[in-house]
Coordinates of C-alpha atoms (C1' of nucleotides) in Angstrom, one line a residue:
Chain A
M1 CA -143.0 -0.7 -3.9
D2 CA -144.1 2.1 -1.5
V3 CA -145.9 1.8 1.8
T4 CA -149.3 2.8 0.5
M5 CA -149.2 0.2 -2.2
K6 CA -148.2 -2.5 0.2
V7 CA -150.9 -1.5 2.7
R8 CA -153.4 -1.8 -0.1
E9 CA -152.2 -5.3 -0.8
L10 CA -152.5 -6.2 2.8
I11 CA -156.1 -5.0 2.8
E12 CA -156.9 -7.1 -0.3
L13 CA -155.3 -10.1 1.3
C14 CA -157.2 -9.8 4.6
R15 CA -160.4 -9.6 2.7
S16 CA -159.7 -12.6 0.5
E17 CA -158.5 -14.6 3.5
G18 CA -161.4 -13.6 5.7
V19 CA -159.2 -12.0 8.3
P20 CA -160.8 -9.0 9.9
L21 CA -159.1 -5.7 9.2
T22 CA -158.3 -3.5 12.1
Q23 CA -156.5 -0.2 12.4
Q24 CA -154.0 -1.7 14.8
R25 CA -153.1 -4.4 12.2
I26 CA -152.5 -1.8 9.5
E27 CA -150.4 0.4 11.7
I28 CA -148.3 -2.4 12.9
Y29 CA -147.7 -3.5 9.3
K30 CA -146.8 0.0 8.3
A31 CA -144.3 0.3 11.2
L32 CA -142.8 -3.1 10.2
I33 CA -142.2 -2.3 6.5
S34 CA -140.9 1.1 7.3
S35 CA -138.2 -0.3 9.5
R36 CA -134.9 -1.7 8.3
E37 CA -134.0 -3.0 11.7
H38 CA -135.8 -6.4 11.6
P39 CA -137.7 -5.1 14.6
S40 CA -138.9 -7.0 17.7
P41 CA -142.5 -6.7 18.8
E42 CA -141.3 -4.5 21.7
A43 CA -139.5 -2.2 19.2
I44 CA -142.7 -1.8 17.1
Y45 CA -144.6 -1.2 20.3
R46 CA -142.3 1.6 21.2
I47 CA -142.6 3.2 17.8
L48 CA -146.3 3.2 17.9
K49 CA -147.3 3.9 21.4
D50 CA -146.8 7.7 21.2
N51 CA -149.4 8.0 18.5
Y52 CA -151.5 5.1 19.8
P53 CA -151.4 5.2 23.6
T54 CA -153.9 2.5 24.1
L55 CA -152.1 0.0 22.0
S56 CA -151.3 -3.1 23.9
L57 CA -148.0 -5.0 23.5
A58 CA -150.0 -8.3 23.3
T59 CA -151.7 -6.9 20.2
V60 CA -148.4 -6.3 18.6
Y61 CA -147.4 -9.9 19.3
N62 CA -150.6 -11.2 17.9
N63 CA -150.6 -9.1 14.8
L64 CA -147.0 -9.8 13.8
E65 CA -147.9 -13.5 14.1
V66 CA -151.0 -13.0 11.9
L67 CA -148.9 -11.0 9.3
S68 CA -146.3 -13.7 9.1
R69 CA -149.0 -16.3 8.5
L70 CA -150.5 -14.2 5.8
G71 CA -147.1 -14.3 4.1
V72 CA -146.5 -10.5 4.2
A73 CA -144.0 -10.7 7.1
R74 CA -141.2 -13.1 7.9
K75 CA -140.6 -14.4 11.4
L76 CA -136.9 -14.5 11.5
N77 CA -136.9 -17.0 14.4
P78 CA -140.0 -19.1 14.4
L79 CA -138.3 -21.3 17.0
S80 CA -137.9 -18.4 19.4
D81 CA -139.5 -20.1 22.4
H82 CA -137.0 -23.0 22.3
V83 CA -133.3 -22.9 21.5
R84 CA -132.4 -25.8 19.2
Y85 CA -129.2 -27.1 17.7
D86 CA -128.3 -29.3 14.8
G87 CA -125.1 -31.4 14.8
D88 CA -125.4 -32.0 11.0
M89 CA -123.4 -29.3 9.3
S90 CA -124.0 -30.7 5.8
S91 CA -126.1 -28.7 3.4
H92 CA -129.8 -29.3 3.8
I93 CA -133.0 -27.4 4.4
H94 CA -135.1 -27.0 7.5
F95 CA -138.8 -26.8 7.3
V96 CA -140.1 -25.2 10.5
C97 CA -143.8 -25.4 11.3
L98 CA -145.2 -22.1 12.7
D99 CA -147.8 -24.1 14.7
C100 CA -146.1 -27.0 16.4
K101 CA -142.5 -25.7 16.0
S102 CA -141.3 -29.0 14.6
V103 CA -138.3 -29.0 12.4
E104 CA -138.1 -31.4 9.4
D105 CA -135.0 -31.9 7.3
I106 CA -135.8 -31.6 3.7
E107 CA -133.5 -33.3 1.2
P108 CA -133.9 -31.4 -2.0
D109 CA -134.4 -33.5 -5.2
D110 CA -131.9 -31.4 -7.0
L111 CA -129.2 -31.0 -4.4
E112 CA -126.8 -29.0 -6.5
S113 CA -129.2 -26.1 -6.9
F114 CA -129.1 -25.7 -3.1
Q115 CA -125.4 -25.1 -2.7
I116 CA -125.1 -21.7 -1.1
P117 CA -122.1 -19.9 -2.6
D118 CA -119.7 -18.2 -0.3
L119 CA -119.9 -14.4 0.0
P120 CA -117.2 -11.8 0.5
E121 CA -117.1 -11.8 4.3
D122 CA -116.2 -8.1 4.8
G123 CA -114.5 -8.6 8.1
R124 CA -117.1 -10.9 9.4
K125 CA -116.4 -14.4 10.6
L126 CA -118.8 -16.9 8.9
I127 CA -119.6 -20.0 10.9
A128 CA -122.6 -21.6 9.4
K129 CA -125.1 -21.2 6.5
S130 CA -128.7 -22.3 6.7
I131 CA -131.7 -22.5 4.5
Q132 CA -135.0 -22.3 6.3
F133 CA -138.5 -22.8 5.1
T134 CA -141.4 -21.8 7.3
G135 CA -145.0 -22.8 7.0
I136 CA -147.5 -25.2 8.3
C137 CA -146.6 -28.9 8.4
E138 CA -148.7 -31.7 7.1
K139 CA -149.9 -32.7 10.5
C140 CA -151.0 -29.2 11.6
Q141 CA -152.7 -28.6 8.2
N142 CA -155.0 -31.5 9.0
N143 CA -156.1 -30.1 12.3
Chain B
M1 CA -119.1 -40.2 9.2
D2 CA -119.6 -42.1 12.4
V3 CA -119.8 -40.8 15.9
T4 CA -116.3 -41.9 16.9
M5 CA -114.8 -40.1 13.9
K6 CA -116.6 -36.9 14.6
V7 CA -115.6 -37.0 18.3
R8 CA -112.0 -37.4 17.2
E9 CA -112.4 -34.3 15.0
L10 CA -113.9 -32.3 17.9
I11 CA -110.9 -33.3 20.1
E12 CA -108.5 -32.1 17.4
L13 CA -110.5 -28.9 17.0
C14 CA -110.6 -28.1 20.7
R15 CA -106.8 -28.6 20.9
S16 CA -106.1 -26.4 17.9
E17 CA -108.4 -23.7 19.1
G18 CA -107.2 -23.8 22.7
V19 CA -110.6 -24.7 24.1
P20 CA -110.3 -27.0 27.1
L21 CA -111.6 -30.5 26.5
T22 CA -114.0 -31.8 29.1
Q23 CA -116.0 -35.0 29.5
Q24 CA -119.2 -33.1 29.6
R25 CA -118.4 -31.3 26.3
I26 CA -117.8 -34.6 24.5
E27 CA -120.9 -36.3 25.9
I28 CA -123.0 -33.3 24.9
Y29 CA -121.6 -33.4 21.5
K30 CA -122.2 -37.1 21.1
A31 CA -125.8 -36.7 22.3
L32 CA -126.3 -33.9 19.7
I33 CA -124.9 -35.7 16.7
S34 CA -126.7 -38.9 17.7
S35 CA -130.1 -37.2 17.6
R36 CA -132.1 -36.5 14.5
E37 CA -134.5 -34.3 16.5
H38 CA -132.7 -30.9 16.4
P39 CA -132.7 -31.2 20.1
S40 CA -133.0 -28.4 22.7
P41 CA -130.6 -28.1 25.6
E42 CA -133.3 -29.4 27.8
A43 CA -133.7 -32.5 25.5
I44 CA -130.0 -33.2 25.6
Y45 CA -130.0 -32.8 29.4
R46 CA -132.8 -35.4 29.7
I47 CA -130.9 -37.8 27.5
L48 CA -127.7 -37.5 29.5
K49 CA -128.8 -37.1 33.1
D50 CA -129.4 -40.8 33.7
N51 CA -125.8 -41.6 33.0
Y52 CA -124.4 -38.4 34.3
P53 CA -126.5 -37.4 37.3
T54 CA -124.4 -34.5 38.3
L55 CA -124.6 -32.8 34.9
S56 CA -126.1 -29.3 35.1
L57 CA -128.5 -27.9 32.6
A58 CA -126.4 -24.7 32.5
T59 CA -123.5 -26.7 31.4
V60 CA -125.5 -28.1 28.5
Y61 CA -126.5 -24.5 27.5
N62 CA -122.9 -23.4 27.7
N63 CA -121.4 -26.2 25.7
L64 CA -123.9 -26.1 22.9
E65 CA -123.0 -22.5 22.5
V66 CA -119.3 -23.4 22.5
L67 CA -119.9 -26.1 19.9
S68 CA -121.8 -23.8 17.6
R69 CA -119.0 -21.3 17.8
L70 CA -116.5 -24.0 17.0
G71 CA -118.5 -24.7 13.9
V72 CA -119.4 -28.3 14.7
A73 CA -123.0 -27.5 15.6
R74 CA -125.6 -25.2 14.2
K75 CA -127.7 -23.0 16.4
L76 CA -131.0 -23.1 14.5
N77 CA -132.3 -19.9 16.1
P78 CA -129.5 -17.6 17.2
L79 CA -132.1 -14.9 17.8
S80 CA -134.0 -17.0 20.2
D81 CA -133.9 -14.4 23.0
H82 CA -135.8 -11.9 20.9
V83 CA -138.5 -12.5 18.4
R84 CA -137.9 -10.5 15.3
Y85 CA -139.8 -9.9 12.1
D86 CA -138.9 -8.7 8.6
G87 CA -141.4 -7.0 6.3
D88 CA -139.2 -7.4 3.3
M89 CA -140.2 -10.7 1.6
S90 CA -137.8 -10.3 -1.3
S91 CA -135.0 -12.8 -1.7
H92 CA -132.0 -11.7 0.4
I93 CA -129.7 -13.1 3.0
H94 CA -129.5 -12.4 6.8
F95 CA -126.3 -12.4 8.6
V96 CA -126.9 -13.0 12.3
C97 CA -124.2 -12.3 14.8
L98 CA -123.9 -14.8 17.6
D99 CA -122.5 -12.2 19.9
C100 CA -124.6 -9.1 19.6
K101 CA -127.6 -10.7 17.8
S102 CA -127.6 -8.0 15.2
V103 CA -129.1 -8.9 11.8
E104 CA -127.5 -7.5 8.6
D105 CA -129.1 -7.8 5.2
I106 CA -126.6 -9.1 2.7
E107 CA -127.1 -8.4 -1.0
P108 CA -125.3 -11.1 -2.8
D109 CA -123.2 -10.0 -5.7
D110 CA -124.6 -12.7 -7.8
L111 CA -128.2 -12.6 -7.0
E112 CA -129.3 -15.3 -9.4
S113 CA -127.3 -18.0 -7.6
F114 CA -129.3 -17.3 -4.5
Q115 CA -132.7 -18.0 -5.8
I116 CA -134.1 -20.8 -3.8
P117 CA -136.1 -23.2 -6.0
D118 CA -139.5 -24.4 -4.9
L119 CA -139.7 -27.8 -3.5
P120 CA -142.5 -30.4 -3.6
E121 CA -144.5 -29.4 -0.6
D122 CA -145.9 -32.8 0.3
G123 CA -149.0 -31.6 2.0
R124 CA -147.2 -28.7 3.7
K125 CA -148.1 -25.1 3.3
L126 CA -145.0 -23.1 2.5
I127 CA -145.1 -19.5 3.6
A128 CA -141.6 -18.1 3.5
K129 CA -138.1 -19.1 2.5
S130 CA -135.0 -17.7 4.2
I131 CA -131.2 -17.9 3.9
Q132 CA -129.4 -17.3 7.1
F133 CA -125.7 -17.0 7.7
T134 CA -124.4 -17.0 11.3
G135 CA -121.1 -15.9 12.6
I136 CA -119.5 -12.9 14.3
C137 CA -120.0 -9.5 12.8
E138 CA -117.2 -7.1 12.0
K139 CA -117.9 -5.0 15.1
C140 CA -117.8 -7.9 17.5
Q141 CA -114.7 -9.3 15.8
N142 CA -112.8 -6.1 16.8
N143 CA -113.7 -6.4 20.5
Chain C
dT1 C1' -96.6 -35.1 40.3
dT2 C1' -97.0 -31.1 42.0
dA3 C1' -98.2 -26.3 41.5
dC4 C1' -100.6 -22.7 39.3
dA5 C1' -103.7 -19.9 36.4
dA6 C1' -107.5 -20.0 33.6
dA7 C1' -111.6 -22.0 32.3
dA8 C1' -115.5 -24.9 33.1
dC9 C1' -118.9 -27.0 36.2
dG10 C1' -123.0 -27.4 39.3
dA11 C1' -126.7 -25.5 41.9
dT12 C1' -129.6 -22.1 42.4
dA13 C1' -131.5 -17.5 42.0
dA14 C1' -132.8 -13.8 39.0
dT15 C1' -134.4 -11.8 34.7
dA16 C1' -137.3 -10.8 31.2
dT17 C1' -139.8 -12.3 27.2
dT18 C1' -143.8 -14.4 25.8
dT19 C1' -148.4 -16.4 26.6
dA20 C1' -152.8 -16.9 28.9
dT21 C1' -157.0 -14.9 30.7
dA22 C1' -161.2 -12.5 30.7
dA23 C1' -163.9 -8.5 29.9
dA24 C1' -164.8 -4.8 26.6
dA25 C1' -164.7 -3.1 21.9
dG26 C1' -164.8 -3.5 17.0
dA27 C1' -165.4 -5.9 12.4
dG28 C1' -168.2 -8.1 9.2
dT29 C1' -172.8 -9.8 7.7
dT30 C1' -177.7 -10.5 7.2
Chain D
dA1 C1' -179.6 -2.3 13.9
dA2 C1' -178.7 -6.7 15.7
dC3 C1' -176.0 -10.7 16.0
dT4 C1' -171.8 -13.4 15.9
dC5 C1' -167.1 -13.9 15.9
dT6 C1' -162.7 -11.9 16.3
dT7 C1' -159.7 -8.6 18.1
dT8 C1' -158.0 -5.6 21.6
dT9 C1' -156.6 -4.3 26.2
dA10 C1' -154.8 -4.9 30.7
dT11 C1' -152.9 -7.8 33.8
dA12 C1' -151.3 -11.9 35.6
dA13 C1' -148.8 -16.1 35.0
dA14 C1' -145.6 -19.1 33.1
dT15 C1' -141.0 -20.5 31.8
dA16 C1' -136.9 -20.6 29.1
dT17 C1' -132.5 -18.6 29.5
dT18 C1' -128.8 -16.1 31.9
dA19 C1' -126.1 -14.7 35.8
dT20 C1' -123.8 -15.7 40.0
dC21 C1' -120.5 -17.8 42.8
dG22 C1' -118.1 -21.3 45.2
dT23 C1' -115.9 -25.5 43.7
dT24 C1' -113.7 -28.5 40.5
dT25 C1' -111.1 -29.5 36.5
dT26 C1' -108.1 -28.7 32.6
dG27 C1' -103.7 -27.5 30.5
dT28 C1' -99.0 -26.4 31.1
dA29 C1' -94.7 -26.1 33.0
dA30 C1' -91.5 -26.6 36.6

DNA sequence: TTACAAAACGATAATATTTATAAAAGAGTT
DNA sequence: AACTCTTTTATAAATATTATCGTTTTGTAA
């Protein structure tokens, strides 16, 4: 799907969700989907600031958060403000709440379907495999 | 597996990998695997500092990093020092390098086996699903 | 057990990313 | 066009993490 099409979908989505549509939001989204680099807010800011000199870095942060909650962008590290570790190396799923940053272990009903096969490592050293769901937890939904 | 057993395995692993074994390392590991909270370094520090008043927070950070590279702990958010986003919501795998923090998209040979089934959401709002591999990338391996 | 090199530890300072704040501008609606 | 609510901008503030460096400890071998 090309950029124009995806932008059109974003516009639809904002309207149906009652989220105001701003030029900045669209440009940030376009910059995001045009990049293959999994960019940081800073990186997107750098890309855009030549053409949009008044754009603020805080706006980029805000909008990427909005986009990820709309489901059109993925926050690769929703726990970015707190490093966290897990001593349980067995195969299970983490549900991370975008609001409160809590992490719940999810035990899938059908455990077998969640085995992650090994991949050809291509010179990489593989240490751990994770499945992560992101969303809003039950508690935050009720607030 | 109980704590004693896992500690014994850590000791073996450190010996075989040539990683010095310290009391702090063991205590931090025990605190980690005894917790169900996916604890932060700060949290582990708080747990331990009563019994080990001279323990430094920096030591906790360092050791959790060591443990994750040994493969006995999982760093839930290896990209924690940089927020990153992905505009590609299709099903693919991210390989995150613990050294250089680069993110590579991996296209599995057998795409079907990587479909993540939906789960009962239990009042949660699910927004995105991710599969993440962590390790050391080819470039960093060669350094 | 003593000696030695390499690594880890502890305490603290430094860094830099992210968030908060408040005024101004813009979006959406009647 | 007016009104309300949200977003944006610019800046300041907060704070988690990393770097530094002197000291201590580990692992190994004489």
